[in-house]
Amino acid sequence: MHVIDETTLAWAELRGNRQYISHGNLTTDKRASVFLMDYARQQRLKIFGSIQLLDPDHHPELRARTMPSTPRTQLQRLALLHVHAYDWNCPQHITPRYTAAELQETLIPVREELQRLRTENDSLRSELARRAT
């Protein structure tokens, strides 16, 4: 998603999930809402507006601006969201989620403690086995 101006967002619609429900709905009603989730910070932004779907061949500048640098699939259309309102929604029921990369540093002490306990456990088992013979 890219900021075009103070009231417009845009993105490249890429082929992928074969869910044409939203696209079909937009042919009769351009109103849409977009939810942007930040699970780690328990924040949710609701954006309300109207969507305009564009042919990427007729808008090469917007296509260049919104296309991912390494697209994994084919571009189908461009979407412009003309923002009418937004709301930072209540975070009460957002479960925090983190990527593996975000957890790496946090988990270092846990992994070190786990390794210490495994070493201690191995040592105690060896001691028990030695005493049993």
PDB file of C-alpha atoms in Angstrom:
ATOM      1  CA  MET A   1       0.000   0.000   0.000  1.00  0.00           C
ATOM      2  CA  HIS A   2       1.385   3.388  -0.981  1.00  0.00           C
ATOM      3  CA  VAL A   3       0.433   6.925  -0.001  1.00  0.00           C
ATOM      4  CA  ILE A   4      -0.390   8.901  -3.148  1.00  0.00           C
ATOM      5  CA  ASP A   5      -1.530  12.104  -1.467  1.00  0.00           C
ATOM      6  CA  GLU A   6      -3.286  13.250   1.727  1.00  0.00           C
ATOM      7  CA  THR A   7      -6.479  11.354   0.930  1.00  0.00           C
ATOM      8  CA  THR A   8      -5.448   8.599  -1.480  1.00  0.00           C
ATOM      9  CA  LEU A   9      -3.765   5.216  -1.009  1.00  0.00           C
ATOM     10  CA  ALA A  10      -2.890   2.791  -3.807  1.00  0.00           C
ATOM     11  CA  TRP A  11      -1.672  -0.750  -4.289  1.00  0.00           C
ATOM     12  CA  ALA A  12      -1.070  -3.277  -7.031  1.00  0.00           C
ATOM     13  CA  GLU A  13      -3.654  -6.046  -7.136  1.00  0.00           C
ATOM     14  CA  LEU A  14      -1.727  -9.244  -7.767  1.00  0.00           C
ATOM     15  CA  ARG A  15      -3.140 -12.562  -8.883  1.00  0.00           C
ATOM     16  CA  GLY A  16      -3.176 -15.178  -6.188  1.00  0.00           C
ATOM     17  CA  ASN A  17      -6.012 -16.192  -3.932  1.00  0.00           C
ATOM     18  CA  ARG A  18      -8.742 -16.480  -6.606  1.00  0.00           C
ATOM     19  CA  GLN A  19     -11.157 -14.658  -4.316  1.00  0.00           C
ATOM     20  CA  TYR A  20     -13.163 -12.408  -6.611  1.00  0.00           C
ATOM     21  CA  ILE A  21     -15.803 -11.507  -4.026  1.00  0.00           C
ATOM     22  CA  SER A  22     -14.399  -8.041  -3.260  1.00  0.00           C
ATOM     23  CA  HIS A  23     -13.735  -7.268  -6.919  1.00  0.00           C
ATOM     24  CA  GLY A  24     -17.261  -8.344  -7.822  1.00  0.00           C
ATOM     25  CA  ASN A  25     -18.762  -6.271  -5.035  1.00  0.00           C
ATOM     26  CA  LEU A  26     -16.853  -3.201  -6.201  1.00  0.00           C
ATOM     27  CA  THR A  27     -18.554  -3.329  -9.591  1.00  0.00           C
ATOM     28  CA  THR A  28     -21.823  -2.288  -7.905  1.00  0.00           C
ATOM     29  CA  ASP A  29     -20.654  -0.437  -4.779  1.00  0.00           C
ATOM     30  CA  LYS A  30     -17.306   1.344  -4.587  1.00  0.00           C
ATOM     31  CA  ARG A  31     -17.435   1.775  -0.801  1.00  0.00           C
ATOM     32  CA  ALA A  32     -14.828  -0.213   1.087  1.00  0.00           C
ATOM     33  CA  SER A  33     -13.116  -0.480   4.421  1.00  0.00           C
ATOM     34  CA  VAL A  34      -9.573  -1.639   4.989  1.00  0.00           C
ATOM     35  CA  PHE A  35      -8.248  -2.926   8.294  1.00  0.00           C
ATOM     36  CA  LEU A  36      -4.520  -2.557   8.913  1.00  0.00           C
ATOM     37  CA  MET A  37      -3.293  -4.672  11.814  1.00  0.00           C
ATOM     38  CA  ASP A  38      -0.158  -4.258  13.898  1.00  0.00           C
ATOM     39  CA  TYR A  39      -0.358  -7.355  16.064  1.00  0.00           C
ATOM     40  CA  ALA A  40       2.917  -6.757  17.890  1.00  0.00           C
ATOM     41  CA  ARG A  41       1.770  -3.323  19.119  1.00  0.00           C
ATOM     42  CA  GLN A  42      -1.907  -4.316  19.373  1.00  0.00           C
ATOM     43  CA  GLN A  43      -3.053  -1.524  17.072  1.00  0.00           C
ATOM     44  CA  ARG A  44      -5.704  -1.544  14.349  1.00  0.00           C
ATOM     45  CA  LEU A  45      -6.406   1.203  11.825  1.00  0.00           C
ATOM     46  CA  LYS A  46      -9.743   1.142  10.023  1.00  0.00           C
ATOM     47  CA  ILE A  47      -9.843   3.130   6.789  1.00  0.00           C
ATOM     48  CA  PHE A  48     -13.146   3.908   5.082  1.00  0.00           C
ATOM     49  CA  GLY A  49     -13.354   5.125   1.498  1.00  0.00           C
ATOM     50  CA  SER A  50     -14.186   4.380  -2.084  1.00  0.00           C
ATOM     51  CA  ILE A  51     -12.107   2.229  -4.374  1.00  0.00           C
ATOM     52  CA  GLN A  52     -11.287   2.924  -7.984  1.00  0.00           C
ATOM     53  CA  LEU A  53      -9.874   0.006  -9.993  1.00  0.00           C
ATOM     54  CA  LEU A  54      -7.534   0.918 -12.846  1.00  0.00           C
ATOM     55  CA  ASP A  55      -6.001  -0.870 -15.794  1.00  0.00           C
ATOM     56  CA  PRO A  56      -2.233  -0.953 -15.137  1.00  0.00           C
ATOM     57  CA  ASP A  57      -1.480  -0.537 -18.861  1.00  0.00           C
ATOM     58  CA  HIS A  58      -3.176   2.894 -18.809  1.00  0.00           C
ATOM     59  CA  HIS A  59      -1.301   4.090 -15.687  1.00  0.00           C
ATOM     60  CA  PRO A  60       2.385   3.192 -16.081  1.00  0.00           C
ATOM     61  CA  GLU A  61       3.579   5.719 -13.441  1.00  0.00           C
ATOM     62  CA  LEU A  62       1.218   4.339 -10.806  1.00  0.00           C
ATOM     63  CA  ARG A  63       2.096   0.805 -11.848  1.00  0.00           C
ATOM     64  CA  ALA A  64       5.808   1.511 -11.345  1.00  0.00           C
ATOM     65  CA  ARG A  65       5.125   3.160  -7.988  1.00  0.00           C
ATOM     66  CA  THR A  66       2.980   0.366  -6.552  1.00  0.00           C
ATOM     67  CA  MET A  67       4.496  -2.821  -7.964  1.00  0.00           C
ATOM     68  CA  PRO A  68       6.576  -4.881  -5.508  1.00  0.00           C
ATOM     69  CA  SER A  69      10.244  -5.033  -6.457  1.00  0.00           C
ATOM     70  CA  THR A  70      10.046  -8.823  -6.667  1.00  0.00           C
ATOM     71  CA  PRO A  71       6.438  -9.710  -7.502  1.00  0.00           C
ATOM     72  CA  ARG A  72       5.575 -13.358  -6.877  1.00  0.00           C
ATOM     73  CA  THR A  73       2.656 -13.353  -9.267  1.00  0.00           C
ATOM     74  CA  GLN A  74       0.979 -11.489 -12.138  1.00  0.00           C
ATOM     75  CA  LEU A  75      -0.388  -7.940 -11.831  1.00  0.00           C
ATOM     76  CA  GLN A  76      -4.133  -7.821 -12.488  1.00  0.00           C
ATOM     77  CA  ARG A  77      -5.139  -4.239 -11.725  1.00  0.00           C
ATOM     78  CA  LEU A  78      -4.313  -1.165  -9.668  1.00  0.00           C
ATOM     79  CA  ALA A  79      -6.464  -0.035  -6.776  1.00  0.00           C
ATOM     80  CA  LEU A  80      -6.885   3.521  -5.548  1.00  0.00           C
ATOM     81  CA  LEU A  81      -8.541   4.006  -2.189  1.00  0.00           C
ATOM     82  CA  HIS A  82      -9.979   7.510  -1.789  1.00  0.00           C
ATOM     83  CA  VAL A  83     -10.043   7.903   1.998  1.00  0.00           C
ATOM     84  CA  HIS A  84     -13.215   9.387   3.503  1.00  0.00           C
ATOM     85  CA  ALA A  85     -12.521   8.592   7.168  1.00  0.00           C
ATOM     86  CA  TYR A  86     -10.315   6.528   9.448  1.00  0.00           C
ATOM     87  CA  ASP A  87     -10.384   5.308  13.021  1.00  0.00           C
ATOM     88  CA  TRP A  88      -7.776   3.883  15.357  1.00  0.00           C
ATOM     89  CA  ASN A  89      -9.798   1.012  16.732  1.00  0.00           C
ATOM     90  CA  CYS A  90      -9.832  -0.317  20.301  1.00  0.00           C
ATOM     91  CA  PRO A  91      -6.868  -2.664  20.882  1.00  0.00           C
ATOM     92  CA  GLN A  92      -8.556  -4.664  23.649  1.00  0.00           C
ATOM     93  CA  HIS A  93      -9.124  -7.882  21.701  1.00  0.00           C
ATOM     94  CA  ILE A  94      -6.058  -7.879  19.431  1.00  0.00           C
ATOM     95  CA  THR A  95      -3.801 -10.794  20.274  1.00  0.00           C
ATOM     96  CA  PRO A  96      -0.134  -9.782  19.937  1.00  0.00           C
ATOM     97  CA  ARG A  97       1.696 -11.714  17.230  1.00  0.00           C
ATOM     98  CA  TYR A  98       5.361 -11.575  16.290  1.00  0.00           C
ATOM     99  CA  THR A  99       7.494 -12.751  13.412  1.00  0.00           C
ATOM    100  CA  ALA A 100      10.290 -15.252  14.014  1.00  0.00           C
ATOM    101  CA  ALA A 101      12.823 -12.476  13.362  1.00  0.00           C
ATOM    102  CA  GLU A 102      11.205 -10.259  16.010  1.00  0.00           C
ATOM    103  CA  LEU A 103      11.448 -13.079  18.558  1.00  0.00           C
ATOM    104  CA  GLN A 104      15.077 -14.071  17.923  1.00  0.00           C
ATOM    105  CA  GLU A 105      16.706 -11.612  20.349  1.00  0.00           C
ATOM    106  CA  THR A 106      13.998 -12.017  22.978  1.00  0.00           C
ATOM    107  CA  LEU A 107      14.420 -15.796  22.982  1.00  0.00           C
ATOM    108  CA  ILE A 108      18.214 -15.801  23.458  1.00  0.00           C
ATOM    109  CA  PRO A 109      18.015 -16.054  27.294  1.00  0.00           C
ATOM    110  CA  VAL A 110      15.348 -18.763  27.037  1.00  0.00           C
ATOM    111  CA  ARG A 111      17.486 -20.814  24.642  1.00  0.00           C
ATOM    112  CA  GLU A 112      20.557 -20.361  26.842  1.00  0.00           C
ATOM    113  CA  GLU A 113      18.616 -21.510  29.926  1.00  0.00           C
ATOM    114  CA  LEU A 114      17.224 -24.489  27.991  1.00  0.00           C
ATOM    115  CA  GLN A 115      20.748 -25.492  26.932  1.00  0.00           C
ATOM    116  CA  ARG A 116      22.001 -25.133  30.534  1.00  0.00           C
ATOM    117  CA  LEU A 117      19.155 -27.338  31.798  1.00  0.00           C
ATOM    118  CA  ARG A 118      19.782 -29.964  29.100  1.00  0.00           C
ATOM    119  CA  THR A 119      23.459 -30.065  30.023  1.00  0.00           C
ATOM    120  CA  GLU A 120      22.585 -30.366  33.719  1.00  0.00           C
ATOM    121  CA  ASN A 121      20.036 -33.094  32.957  1.00  0.00           C
ATOM    122  CA  ASP A 122      22.593 -35.049  30.909  1.00  0.00           C
ATOM    123  CA  SER A 123      25.096 -34.720  33.751  1.00  0.00           C
ATOM    124  CA  LEU A 124      22.580 -35.938  36.355  1.00  0.00           C
ATOM    125  CA  ARG A 125      21.589 -38.907  34.169  1.00  0.00           C
ATOM    126  CA  SER A 126      25.238 -39.828  33.744  1.00  0.00           C
ATOM    127  CA  GLU A 127      25.727 -39.609  37.511  1.00  0.00           C
ATOM    128  CA  LEU A 128      22.676 -41.818  38.147  1.00  0.00           C
ATOM    129  CA  ALA A 129      23.875 -44.353  35.590  1.00  0.00           C
ATOM    130  CA  ARG A 130      27.356 -44.386  37.184  1.00  0.00           C
ATOM    131  CA  ARG A 131      25.902 -44.964  40.664  1.00  0.00           C
ATOM    132  CA  ALA A 132      23.640 -47.743  39.420  1.00  0.00           C
ATOM    133  CA  THR A 133      26.602 -49.827  38.242  1.00  0.00           C
TER     134      THR A 133
END
